[in-house]
Structure formats: structure tokens, C-alpha cells
XYZ file of C-alpha atoms in Angstrom:
550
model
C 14.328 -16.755 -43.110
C 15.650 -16.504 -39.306
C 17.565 -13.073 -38.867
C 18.746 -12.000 -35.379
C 19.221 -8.000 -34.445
C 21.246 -6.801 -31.538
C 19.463 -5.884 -28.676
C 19.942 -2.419 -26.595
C 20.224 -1.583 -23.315
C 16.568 0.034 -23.723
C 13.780 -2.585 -23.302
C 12.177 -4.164 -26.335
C 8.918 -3.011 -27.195
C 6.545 -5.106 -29.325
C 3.010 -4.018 -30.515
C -0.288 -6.233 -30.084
C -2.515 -6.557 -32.856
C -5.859 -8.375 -32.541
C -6.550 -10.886 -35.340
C -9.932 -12.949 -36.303
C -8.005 -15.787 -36.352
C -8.778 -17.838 -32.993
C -6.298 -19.949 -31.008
C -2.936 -19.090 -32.670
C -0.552 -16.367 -31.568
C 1.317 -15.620 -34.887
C 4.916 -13.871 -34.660
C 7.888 -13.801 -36.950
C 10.947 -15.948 -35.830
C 12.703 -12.843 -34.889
C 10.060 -11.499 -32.289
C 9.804 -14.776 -30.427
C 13.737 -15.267 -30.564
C 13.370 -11.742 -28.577
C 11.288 -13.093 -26.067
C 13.264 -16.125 -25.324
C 11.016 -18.796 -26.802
C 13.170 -21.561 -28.112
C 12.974 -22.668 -31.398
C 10.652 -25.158 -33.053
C 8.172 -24.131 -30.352
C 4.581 -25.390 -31.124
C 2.572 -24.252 -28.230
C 2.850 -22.457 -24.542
C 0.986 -21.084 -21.721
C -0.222 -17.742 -21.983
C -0.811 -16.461 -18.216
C -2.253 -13.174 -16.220
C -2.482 -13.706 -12.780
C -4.174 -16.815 -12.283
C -5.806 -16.876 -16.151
C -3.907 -19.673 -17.957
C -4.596 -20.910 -21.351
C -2.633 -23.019 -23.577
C -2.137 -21.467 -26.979
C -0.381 -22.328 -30.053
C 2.039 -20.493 -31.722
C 2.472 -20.083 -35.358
C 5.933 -18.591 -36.728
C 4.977 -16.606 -39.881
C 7.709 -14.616 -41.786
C 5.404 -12.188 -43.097
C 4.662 -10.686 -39.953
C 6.274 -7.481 -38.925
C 9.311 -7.338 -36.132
C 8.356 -6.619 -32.905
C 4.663 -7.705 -33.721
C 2.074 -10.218 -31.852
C -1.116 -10.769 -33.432
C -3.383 -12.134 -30.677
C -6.359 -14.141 -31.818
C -9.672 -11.823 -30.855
C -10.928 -15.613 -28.556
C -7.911 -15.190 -26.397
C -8.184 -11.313 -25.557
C -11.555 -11.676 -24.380
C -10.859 -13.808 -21.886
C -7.339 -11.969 -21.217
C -8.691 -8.490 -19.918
C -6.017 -6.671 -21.452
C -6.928 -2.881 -21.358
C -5.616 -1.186 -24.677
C -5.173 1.877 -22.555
C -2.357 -0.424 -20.272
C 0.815 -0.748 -21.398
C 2.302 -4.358 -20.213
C 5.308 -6.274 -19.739
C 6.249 -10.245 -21.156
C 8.555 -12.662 -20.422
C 8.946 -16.810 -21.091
C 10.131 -19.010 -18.940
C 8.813 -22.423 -17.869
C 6.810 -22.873 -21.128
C 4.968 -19.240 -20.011
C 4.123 -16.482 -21.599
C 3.489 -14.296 -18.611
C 1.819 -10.847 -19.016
C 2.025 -8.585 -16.470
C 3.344 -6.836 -14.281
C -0.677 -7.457 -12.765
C -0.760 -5.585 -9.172
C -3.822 -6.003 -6.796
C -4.343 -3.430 -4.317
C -6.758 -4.480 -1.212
C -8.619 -2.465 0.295
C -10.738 -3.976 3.586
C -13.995 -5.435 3.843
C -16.255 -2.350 3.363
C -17.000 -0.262 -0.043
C -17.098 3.027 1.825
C -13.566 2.674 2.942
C -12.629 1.431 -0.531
C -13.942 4.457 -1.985
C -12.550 6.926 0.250
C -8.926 5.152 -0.275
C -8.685 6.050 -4.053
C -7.514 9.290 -3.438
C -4.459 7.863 -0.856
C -3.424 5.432 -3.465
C -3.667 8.009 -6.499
C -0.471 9.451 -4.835
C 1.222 5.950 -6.240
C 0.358 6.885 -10.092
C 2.509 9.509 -10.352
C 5.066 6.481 -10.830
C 3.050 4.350 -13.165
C 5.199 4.897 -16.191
C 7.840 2.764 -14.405
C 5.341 0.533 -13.256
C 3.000 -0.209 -15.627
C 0.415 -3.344 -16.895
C -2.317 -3.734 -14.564
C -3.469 -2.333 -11.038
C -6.903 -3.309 -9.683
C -8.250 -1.901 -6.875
C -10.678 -4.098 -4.909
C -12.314 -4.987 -1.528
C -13.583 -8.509 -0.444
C -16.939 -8.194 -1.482
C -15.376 -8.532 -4.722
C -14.056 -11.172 -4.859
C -15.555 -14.680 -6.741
C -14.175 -17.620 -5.084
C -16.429 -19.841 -7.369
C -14.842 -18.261 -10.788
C -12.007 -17.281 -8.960
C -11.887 -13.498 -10.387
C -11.863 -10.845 -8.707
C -14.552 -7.425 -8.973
C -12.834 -4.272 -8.903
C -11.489 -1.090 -10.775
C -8.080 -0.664 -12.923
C -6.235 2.223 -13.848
C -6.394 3.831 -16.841
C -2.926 5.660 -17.312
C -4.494 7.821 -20.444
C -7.441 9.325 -18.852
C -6.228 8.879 -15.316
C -9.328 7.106 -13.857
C -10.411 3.711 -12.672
C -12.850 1.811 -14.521
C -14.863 -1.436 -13.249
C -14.661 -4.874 -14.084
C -13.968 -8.257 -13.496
C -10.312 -10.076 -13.626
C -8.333 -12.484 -12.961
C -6.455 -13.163 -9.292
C -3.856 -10.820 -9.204
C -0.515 -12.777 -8.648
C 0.919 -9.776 -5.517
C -0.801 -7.961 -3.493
C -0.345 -4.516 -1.776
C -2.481 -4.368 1.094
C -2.908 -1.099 2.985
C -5.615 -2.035 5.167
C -6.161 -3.752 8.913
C -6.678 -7.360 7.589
C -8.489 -9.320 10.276
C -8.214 -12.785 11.264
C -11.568 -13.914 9.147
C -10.355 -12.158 6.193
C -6.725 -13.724 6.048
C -8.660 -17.507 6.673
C -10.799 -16.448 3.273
C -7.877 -15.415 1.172
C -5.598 -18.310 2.116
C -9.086 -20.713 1.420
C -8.745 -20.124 -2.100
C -5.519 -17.709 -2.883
C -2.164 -20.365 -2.508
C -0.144 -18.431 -5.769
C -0.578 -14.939 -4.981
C 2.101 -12.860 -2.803
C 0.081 -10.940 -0.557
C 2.168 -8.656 1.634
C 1.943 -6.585 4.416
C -1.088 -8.616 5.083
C -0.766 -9.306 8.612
C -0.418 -6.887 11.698
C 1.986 -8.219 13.906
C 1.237 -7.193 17.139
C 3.465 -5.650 18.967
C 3.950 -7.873 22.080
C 5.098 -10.514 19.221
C 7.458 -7.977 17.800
C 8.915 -6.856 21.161
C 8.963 -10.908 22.187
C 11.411 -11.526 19.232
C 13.227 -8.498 19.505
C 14.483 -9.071 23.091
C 15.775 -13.063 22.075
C 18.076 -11.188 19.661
C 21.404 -10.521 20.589
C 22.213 -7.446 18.704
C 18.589 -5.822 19.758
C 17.677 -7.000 23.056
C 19.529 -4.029 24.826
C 17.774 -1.325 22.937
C 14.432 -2.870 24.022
C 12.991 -1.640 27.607
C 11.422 -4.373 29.784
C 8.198 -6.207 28.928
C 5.836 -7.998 30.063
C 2.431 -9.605 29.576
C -0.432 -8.328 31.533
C -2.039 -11.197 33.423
C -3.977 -9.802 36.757
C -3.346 -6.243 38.609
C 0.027 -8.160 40.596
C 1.935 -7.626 37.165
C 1.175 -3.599 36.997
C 2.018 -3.321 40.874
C 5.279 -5.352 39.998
C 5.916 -3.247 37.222
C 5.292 0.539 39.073
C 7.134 -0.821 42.296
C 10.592 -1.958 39.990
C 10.272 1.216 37.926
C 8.133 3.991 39.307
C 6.611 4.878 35.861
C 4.957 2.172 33.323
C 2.673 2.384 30.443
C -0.291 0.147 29.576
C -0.262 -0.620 25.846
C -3.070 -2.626 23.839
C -1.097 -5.012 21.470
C -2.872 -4.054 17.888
C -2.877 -0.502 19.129
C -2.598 2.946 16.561
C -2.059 6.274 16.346
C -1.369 6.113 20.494
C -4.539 4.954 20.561
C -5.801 3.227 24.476
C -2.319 3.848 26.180
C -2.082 4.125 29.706
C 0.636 5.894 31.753
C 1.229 4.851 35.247
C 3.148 6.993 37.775
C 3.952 6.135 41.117
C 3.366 9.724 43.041
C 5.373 10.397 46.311
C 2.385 9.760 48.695
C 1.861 6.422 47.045
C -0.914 7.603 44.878
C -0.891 6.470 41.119
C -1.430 9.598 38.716
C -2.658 7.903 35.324
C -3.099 9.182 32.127
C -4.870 7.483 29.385
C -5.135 8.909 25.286
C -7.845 7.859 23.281
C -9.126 9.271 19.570
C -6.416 12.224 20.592
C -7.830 13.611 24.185
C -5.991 12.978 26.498
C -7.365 12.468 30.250
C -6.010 12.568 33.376
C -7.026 11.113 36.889
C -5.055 10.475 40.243
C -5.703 6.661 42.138
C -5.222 5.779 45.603
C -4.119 2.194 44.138
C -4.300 -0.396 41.620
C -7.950 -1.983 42.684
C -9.238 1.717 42.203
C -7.331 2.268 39.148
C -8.817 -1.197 37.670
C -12.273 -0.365 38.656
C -12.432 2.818 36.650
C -10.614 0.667 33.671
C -11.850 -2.571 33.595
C -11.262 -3.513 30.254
C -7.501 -4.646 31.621
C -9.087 -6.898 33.967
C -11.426 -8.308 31.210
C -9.207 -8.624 28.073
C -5.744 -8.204 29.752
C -4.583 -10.757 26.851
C -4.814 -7.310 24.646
C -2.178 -5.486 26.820
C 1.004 -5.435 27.734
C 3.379 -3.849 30.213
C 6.489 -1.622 29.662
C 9.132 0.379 31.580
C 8.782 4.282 30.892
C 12.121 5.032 29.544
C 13.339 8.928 29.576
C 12.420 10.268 25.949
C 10.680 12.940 28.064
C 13.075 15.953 27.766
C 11.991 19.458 28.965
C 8.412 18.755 29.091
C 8.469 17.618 25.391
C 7.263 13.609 24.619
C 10.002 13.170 21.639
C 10.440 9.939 19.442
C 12.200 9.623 16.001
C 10.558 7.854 13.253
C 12.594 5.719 10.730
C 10.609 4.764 7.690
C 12.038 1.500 5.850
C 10.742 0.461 2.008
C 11.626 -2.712 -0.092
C 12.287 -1.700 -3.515
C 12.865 -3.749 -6.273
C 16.447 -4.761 -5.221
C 13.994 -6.591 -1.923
C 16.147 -5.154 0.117
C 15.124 -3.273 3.127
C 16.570 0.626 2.700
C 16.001 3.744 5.009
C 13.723 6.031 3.343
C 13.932 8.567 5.696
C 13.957 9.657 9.574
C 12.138 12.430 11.139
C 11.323 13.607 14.716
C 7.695 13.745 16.409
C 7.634 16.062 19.284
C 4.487 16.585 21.990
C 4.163 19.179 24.581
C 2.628 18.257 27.440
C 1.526 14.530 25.990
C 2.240 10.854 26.803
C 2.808 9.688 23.131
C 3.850 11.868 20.093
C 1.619 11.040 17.446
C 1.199 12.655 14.822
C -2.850 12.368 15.698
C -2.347 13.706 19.544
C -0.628 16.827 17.591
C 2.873 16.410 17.618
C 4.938 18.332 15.401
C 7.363 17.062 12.905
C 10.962 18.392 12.310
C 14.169 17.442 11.021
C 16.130 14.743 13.515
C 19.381 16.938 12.887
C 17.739 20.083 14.613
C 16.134 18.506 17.075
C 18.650 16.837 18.911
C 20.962 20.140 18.852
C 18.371 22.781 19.556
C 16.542 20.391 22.246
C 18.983 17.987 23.030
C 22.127 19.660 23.150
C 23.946 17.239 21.207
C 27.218 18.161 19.714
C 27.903 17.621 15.598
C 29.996 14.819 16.735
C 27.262 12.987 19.214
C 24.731 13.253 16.799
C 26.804 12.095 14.241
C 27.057 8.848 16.191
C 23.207 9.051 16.869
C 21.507 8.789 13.397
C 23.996 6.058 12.077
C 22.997 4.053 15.016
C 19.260 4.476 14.488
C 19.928 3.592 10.543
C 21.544 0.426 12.425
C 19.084 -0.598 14.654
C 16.066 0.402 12.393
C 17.849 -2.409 9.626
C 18.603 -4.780 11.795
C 15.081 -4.929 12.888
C 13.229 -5.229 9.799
C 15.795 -8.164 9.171
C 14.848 -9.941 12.535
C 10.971 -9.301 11.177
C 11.725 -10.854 8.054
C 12.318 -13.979 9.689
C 8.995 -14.143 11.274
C 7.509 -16.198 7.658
C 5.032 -12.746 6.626
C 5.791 -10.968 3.741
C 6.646 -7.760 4.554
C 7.564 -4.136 2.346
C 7.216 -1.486 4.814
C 8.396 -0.899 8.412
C 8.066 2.168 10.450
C 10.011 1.969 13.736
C 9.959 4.598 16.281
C 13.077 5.349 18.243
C 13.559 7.192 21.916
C 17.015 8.952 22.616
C 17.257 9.488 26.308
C 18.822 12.303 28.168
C 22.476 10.283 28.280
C 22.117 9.740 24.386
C 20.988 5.892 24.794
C 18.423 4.774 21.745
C 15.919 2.482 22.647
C 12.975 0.835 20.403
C 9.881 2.791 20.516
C 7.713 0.347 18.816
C 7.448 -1.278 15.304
C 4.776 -0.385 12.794
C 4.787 -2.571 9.929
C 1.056 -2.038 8.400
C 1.551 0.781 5.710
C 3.054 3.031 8.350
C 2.497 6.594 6.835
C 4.756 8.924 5.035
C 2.974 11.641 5.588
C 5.927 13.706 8.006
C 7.523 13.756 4.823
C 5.004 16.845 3.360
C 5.467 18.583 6.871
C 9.384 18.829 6.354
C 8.582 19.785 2.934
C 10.651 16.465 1.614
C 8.365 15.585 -1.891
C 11.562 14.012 -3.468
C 11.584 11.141 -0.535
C 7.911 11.030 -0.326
C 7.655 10.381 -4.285
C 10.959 7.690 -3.848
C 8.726 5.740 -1.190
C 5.951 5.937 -3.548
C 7.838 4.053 -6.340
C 9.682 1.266 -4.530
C 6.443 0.483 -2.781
C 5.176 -0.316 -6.727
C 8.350 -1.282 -7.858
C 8.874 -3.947 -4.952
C 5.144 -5.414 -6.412
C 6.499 -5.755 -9.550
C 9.775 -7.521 -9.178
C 8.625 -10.438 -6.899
C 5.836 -11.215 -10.255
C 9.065 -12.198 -11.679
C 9.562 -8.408 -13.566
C 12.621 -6.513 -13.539
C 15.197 -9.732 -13.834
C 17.761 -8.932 -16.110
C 18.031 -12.925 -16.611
C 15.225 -12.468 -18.589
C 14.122 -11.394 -21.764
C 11.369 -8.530 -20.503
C 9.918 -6.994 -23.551
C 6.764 -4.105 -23.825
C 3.565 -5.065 -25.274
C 1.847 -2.036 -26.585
C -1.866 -2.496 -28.255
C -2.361 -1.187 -32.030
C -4.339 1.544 -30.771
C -5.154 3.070 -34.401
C -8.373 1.744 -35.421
C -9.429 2.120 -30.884
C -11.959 4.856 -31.177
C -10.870 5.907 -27.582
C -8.648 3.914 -25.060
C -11.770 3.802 -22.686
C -13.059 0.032 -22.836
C -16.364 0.442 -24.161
C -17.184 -1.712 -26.371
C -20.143 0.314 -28.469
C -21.281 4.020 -28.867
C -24.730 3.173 -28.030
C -26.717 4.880 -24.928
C -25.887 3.442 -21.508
C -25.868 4.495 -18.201
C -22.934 4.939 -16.405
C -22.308 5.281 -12.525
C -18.916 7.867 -11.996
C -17.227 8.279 -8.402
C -15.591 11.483 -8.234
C -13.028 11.892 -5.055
C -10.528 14.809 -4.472
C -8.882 15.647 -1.072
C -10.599 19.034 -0.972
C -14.373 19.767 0.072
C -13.773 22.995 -2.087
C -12.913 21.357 -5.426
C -15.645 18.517 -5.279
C -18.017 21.387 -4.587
C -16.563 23.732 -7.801
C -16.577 20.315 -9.718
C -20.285 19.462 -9.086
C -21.110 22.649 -10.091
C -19.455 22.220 -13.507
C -21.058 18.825 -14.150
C -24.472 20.246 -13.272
C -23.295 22.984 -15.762
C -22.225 21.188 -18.591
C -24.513 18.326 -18.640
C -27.344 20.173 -18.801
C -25.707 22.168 -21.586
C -25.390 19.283 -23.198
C -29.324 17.957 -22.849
C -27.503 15.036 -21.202
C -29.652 13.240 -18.521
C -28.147 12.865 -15.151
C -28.814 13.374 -11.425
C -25.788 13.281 -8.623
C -27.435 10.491 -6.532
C -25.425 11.038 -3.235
C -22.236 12.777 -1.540
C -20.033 10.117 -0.719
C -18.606 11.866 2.751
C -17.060 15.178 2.193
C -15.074 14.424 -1.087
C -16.963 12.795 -3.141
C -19.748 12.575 -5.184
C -21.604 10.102 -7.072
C -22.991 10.619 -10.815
C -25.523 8.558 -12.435
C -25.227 9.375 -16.287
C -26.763 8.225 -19.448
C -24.403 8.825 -22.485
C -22.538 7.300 -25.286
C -19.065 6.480 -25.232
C -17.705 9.067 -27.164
C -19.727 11.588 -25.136
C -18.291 10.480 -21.770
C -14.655 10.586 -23.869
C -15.117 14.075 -23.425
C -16.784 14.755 -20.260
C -13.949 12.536 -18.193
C -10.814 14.776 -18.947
C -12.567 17.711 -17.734
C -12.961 16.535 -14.695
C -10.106 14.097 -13.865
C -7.477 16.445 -14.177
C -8.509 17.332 -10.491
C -10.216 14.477 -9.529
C -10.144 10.928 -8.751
C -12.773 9.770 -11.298
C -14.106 5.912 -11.092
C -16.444 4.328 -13.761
């Protein structure tokens, strides 16, 4: 018999057992009531990312409330790690599991490995998150079986394990994603949400900025670099220019022109942080020594020098911008960057960070009152940007912008960073809180465009029956095997202390192993032969500090 309970405010959780029993997915009338499945349903799609099966459903009285019992055929083609706990909802004859996040991570392992440790920082919010996060480069992925190669979380033992799984349907991407790359995913990806994919470059960005109304006056004049007539254009209308490549970072390649008072051009050029200097009679001479403007001047462009230079001190403000799961754009935090003696103020040229409030009284001389008409207008400007950027047809979750306050207290648009533009000011003014904030709506923004967090629907928790797992590692026997473990962590001086330990207590232990390489400075790789339950208790003692990956 049919019997309905009121639901709480507190999400439903329902527990996954596996049963012998293939094809059907057996629930009591109650449990699929709670997940929205109408009545007198026979059959539905189950789904995970881009793994769809049609199932049928049997409605069986005699099973528990809040209980699935999954046929043992369909969880092994569902890689559904007991260790994970998921999400559910119906809608459109689906049963969609989730929420599934990929995370992409270039074209090359060795950057893939080294990243682990920069997205670990994310996990600390993974109890809000949860289901599935893969981690994965291209040379993972299968275009013929369309699956994916990478390594998921495991929230219990806090390390990644390898494996093979469906295409995720969003995408965080953290990396540079080239031209080739975005042609391969869109070959063979067309459901997936992949965002902050795409670098826009920032002639683009400053292009669509200036046809906006509200914007174009913050902007300073622009141009394209053609031939050497545009620069001497540019230094005889404003005296001072800079030369910027239009995919540059980290004031990477950035020329600055000044027009000297015996007509000589004084030029100063950053690259990888050193800064050079050199004095020109003229353009020609000044092209000569740089030709790479005269060869590729499609990868520059020209802009007035505006005066952010105050006291000898290069100072821009930083306003960091996140989509949460409301997929709104919100101001996650602003901070100042400020260079002695520099061109740019990067954090990589050695700029130091403070708080925007101090700054503009102690340097600036601002009054309470100015500069609380200053940081409401960067808030402003920074918002309306990302909303002009939204326009452009990319997905997009994370803006920097950098702002320049001149000496009269006029803002004007630094330039727009909208590739996983770092947090990392945020540890040098000692601001955690904001940094961890950032953290979660960057993972909480990947779940709610899968279709999670929509109070229209009826989200329930899948848990696994975990009481007959002998571990929540997915091993599937305790027999001998050999196992490959990357170890990461930040610090040269833990790896080292950890090595030690596993050299230690696995030869203790008469286990065989040998540490094949030293993946950079900080990590290490293990080749190990063990069963499961020994590796059980090996991992914890080392991923308490570590980054460990199986």
C-alpha cells in the first residue's frame, strides 16, 4: 500500500544497495514518489554524464523507505564509487546521477600532475559538493568509446584513484586551452558545459568594452598594431604608450614607450620578471632590436599610458568576480598590487599586496569620503564588465579585472583576466574566509548548471550500503597487485620526510617497492606490490599531508 511522509527542509537521503538481480531498479512506492517519478512508471533513463541506459523499474512494497536496490549489470557500467556520495533527480523520463564534475587539465601529464595539489585547495568544500570529480588531461580522453581516462576523488581517504568514465556533463577548466584542443573537444563533446574554456584575448575584450556605453570612458585608447606608423602615432598623441601581446600573462612581453625630451625613446620591456631597460634614437632602431612587432604585430596592441604611476610606485587594484550557484556574477574580493620602480605590478615582477582601503589613504591621500566613492565604483565597473563578457557566447565563472586610479581619482580598466585568474593575494592579506568562499562557488557554480541545486526539483542523496565494502577503496580483490602512487605536497621538505617514511615502513613491512622517479620538487612516484587491505593502511599515513594518486 501507497503511504506518503512529509518531507523536511533537509534533503532526502536514500541508500543504494546492489542486488543480483539484473535490469530492474526495485523501490517501494514511497521512495520513487520522493524522487518525483510519476506513478504507474514502467521504465526510465538512468544517466551519468553521457552514460545512458534504459532501465526498468519495479515497485516492490517490501523494500525499505529511502532504499534503491541497483541490479549488480547496471553498476558496472555506472562507475559509481561507494566511497562518493551522489545526488538524483527525475525529470524528462531521467534518472540523473550526479552532480559528475570534470576538471581539465592541458595537454601534458606533467602539468596534470603538478596541478593536483592547486585543485586539492577545492576539497576542503566537497561535502557541499559532492558525487563525482575527475581529473583528466587530453591524452585521456577516448573519442571512439567516448570515456574519458583520469582520476576521481575519494572523499574518505582523500586521494585520487584512476580509471575510466563517462563524459563528464561540466567542465572546470583551469588551463590555457589552445585553438587545436577546443576543435577536438567540440569534434565529439556537443552536451557538456565546458567553461572558462577559452582565453579571450584582450584586444577582443578591450574592442567590446569601448562600443559600450556605460564602459567606454573608463577604457584608455587602443589600437591595433599594424607597421611602426601606428607606435609613432601613438607616442606623438600621448608621449608615453605600452606595447602589449594580446594572450599575454603575468606582465609577461610588455613594452613601455616614452617619448624623452631630446626626442629619444627610453623603452622598457618585462619578460619572465626582469625587467630591461634601453634608450632609442627612434622607432626603426627600436624595431630592429624588437622585431618580433614587425613580424607578428597581429599579437600586439597599442595603448595610452594612463597615470596609475604615483610616487614612483606602479599601483593597480584587482577585483576578483566568481559565479556561484545563484550564476550570478558577485565580487569576491578587491585588493591592491603595488611595484616600486616597475612598469606592471604583478604579482610575478614582485609587487606587494595590501588592502585597497590603506592604500589609497596612506599613498593616495584620499579622504574616508573619496574613497568611499572609489571602491563602490570599482564594484560597478568590475560587474558591469563581466556582464558585457557574458554576452560574448563563452561560458564564463571567473573574471579578474584590474583597475588604475589616477592621481585626480579617475578609474580606468586595467585589463580583464578571465582564465582562472588567481586568488592567491587573498593568503598575503591573510583573508582564508574569502579565499575558501571563492573555492566553493567555483564548485558550487559546476554543480548547479548539471541541473543540481533547483529547488523545483526533487534532489535526493544516494548513499551506497557500505557494510559488507571491505574498504571504500575500489578494489575489487585482496589479491597481490602492483600499484603505481603519485605523492604531491607543496613543500620540498615534507615529500622528502614522507619518502623517508615509506622507505621506512615498507621495508618494515617486507613489502616490495622502489620510488621510480621524483616528479619535480614535490613529488614522488611509488611503484608498490600489495594487497588491498595492505595499501588500506599504508594510504592514510601518508595522505593526511599529501596529495596521494593511485
Amino acid at each position: 500500500m501507497e503511504h506518503i511522509k512529509e518531507r523536511d527542509s533537509i534533503m532526502e537521503t536514500c541508500l543504494i544497495k546492489k542486488i543480483e538481480q539484473p535490469n530492474n531498479v526495485i523501490m517501494n512506492p514511497f521512495t520513487a514518489n520522493l524522487l518525483g517519478i510519476p506513478r504507474k512508471k514502467e521504465e526510465f533513463i538512468l544517466r551519468l554524464g553521457s552514460e545512458a541506459e534504459e532501465i526498468k523499474l519495479a515497485l516492490n512494497d517490501t523494500v525499505q523507505d529511502y532504499e534503491i536496490l541497483l541490479p549488480s549489470n547496471v553498476l558496472k557500467k555506472f562507475p559509481l564509487p561507494t566511497s562518493c556520495e551522489f545526488e538524483a533527480y527525475y525529470g524528462d523520463n531521467e534518472l540523473v546521477i550526479g552532480p559528475y564534475l570534470g576538471v581539465y587539465a592541458g595537454d601534458k601529464d606533467g602539468i596534470m600532475f603538478h596541478a593536483f595539489s592547486y585543485f586539492n585547495e577545492y576539497l576542503n568544500n566537497y561535502g557541499e559538493m559532492k558525487g563525482l570529480i575527475v581529473y583528466f588531461n587530453k591524452n585521456g580522453i577516448d573519442k571512439i568509446n567516448n570515456k574519458i581516462y583520469g582520476f576521481y576523488y575519494n572523499p574518505v581517504y582523500k586521494i585520487w584513484e584512476s580509471g575510466f568514465f563517462p563524459i563528464p556533463p561540466a567542465i572546470h577548466n583551469f588551463r590555457p586551452m589552445k585553438r587545436p584542443e577546443r576543435k577536438f573537444f567540440n569534434s565529439f563533446i556537443k552536451n557538456t558545459k565546458i567553461y572558462n574554456y577559452r582565453l579571450l584575448n584582450k584586444d577582443t575584450i578591450n574592442s567590446k568594452l569601448l562600443k559600450s556605453e556605460t564602459l567606454n570612458n573608463y577604457i584608455p585608447d587602443t589600437g591595433f598594431l599594424n607597421n611602426k606608423n601606428d607606435i609613432e602615432k601613438f607616442l606623438f598623441n600621448y608621449g608615453n604608450i605600452y606595447i602589449k601581446p594580446i594572450f599575454g600573462m603575468k606582465g609577461n612581453g610588455i613594452f613601455n614607450l616614452k617619448l624623452l625630451d631630446n626626442g629619444n625613446i627610453k623603452s622598457i620591456f618585462i619578460e619572465k620578471g626582469i625587467q630591461e631597460e634601453n634608450e632609442f634614437t627612434n622607432v626603426d632602431e627600436f624595431l630592429q632590436k624588437h622585431d618580433v612587432l614587425i613580424e607578428k604585430p597581429e599579437m600586439f596592441f597599442i595603448q595610452q599610458t594612463v597615470g596609475i604611476n604615483i610616487n614612483s610606485k606602479q599601483i593597480d587594484f584587482r577585483v576578483g568576480l566568481d559565479k556561484d550557484q545563484s550564476l550570478e556574477w558577485k565580487i569576491s574580493f578587491i585588493g591592491a598590487k603595488v611595484s616600486t620602480n616597475k612598469i606592471v605590478s604583478n604579482r610575478s615582477t614582485g609587487a606587494s599586496i595590501l588592502k585597497p582601503q590603506e592604500l589609497l589613504k596612506d599613498i593616495y591621500k584620499f579622504s574616508d569620503q573619496e574613497i568611499g566613492h572609489i571602491l563602490p565604483e570599482m564594484e560597478r565597473v568590475s560587474l558591469a564588465i563581466a556582464e558585457e563578457l557574458d554576452n560574448s557566447g563563452f561560458l564564463m565563472a571567473k573574471l579578474g579585472v584590474d583597475l588604475g586610479v589616477d592621481d585626480e581619482g579617475k578609474l580606468w580598466v586595467i585589463e580583464v583576466n578571465n582564465l582562472d585568474p588567481g586568488n592567491q593575494m587573498l593568503k598575503s592579506l591573510n583573508d582564508m574566509d574569502s579565499y575558501e568562499q571563492i573555492r566553493k562557488s567555483n564548485l558550487l557554480y559546476g554543480k548547479k548548471i548539471q541541473g543540481f541545486l533547483d529547488k523545483s526539483k526533487n534532489n535526493i542523496v544516494l548513499k551506497f550500503d557500505r557494510q559488507k565494502e571491505e574498504n571504500y577503496i575500489s578494489f575489487s580483490d585482496n589479491n597481490h597487485k602492483h600499484y603505481e602512487l603519485f605523492i604531491f605536497n607543496k613543500s620540498k621538505k615534507t615529500i622528502e620526510y614522507i619518502r623517508s617514511f615509506i622507505e621506512y615502513y615498507l621495508s618494515s613491512n617486507s613489502l616490495p617497492f622502489s620510488i621510480q622517479k621524483t616528479i619535480g620538487r614535490v613529488g614522488i612516484k611509488l611503484n608498490l606490490v600489495a594487497k588491498s587491505d595492505e595499501l588500506v593502511k599504508i594510504i592514510p599515513k601518508i595522505s593526511n599531508e599529501t596529495t596521494c594518486i593511485t
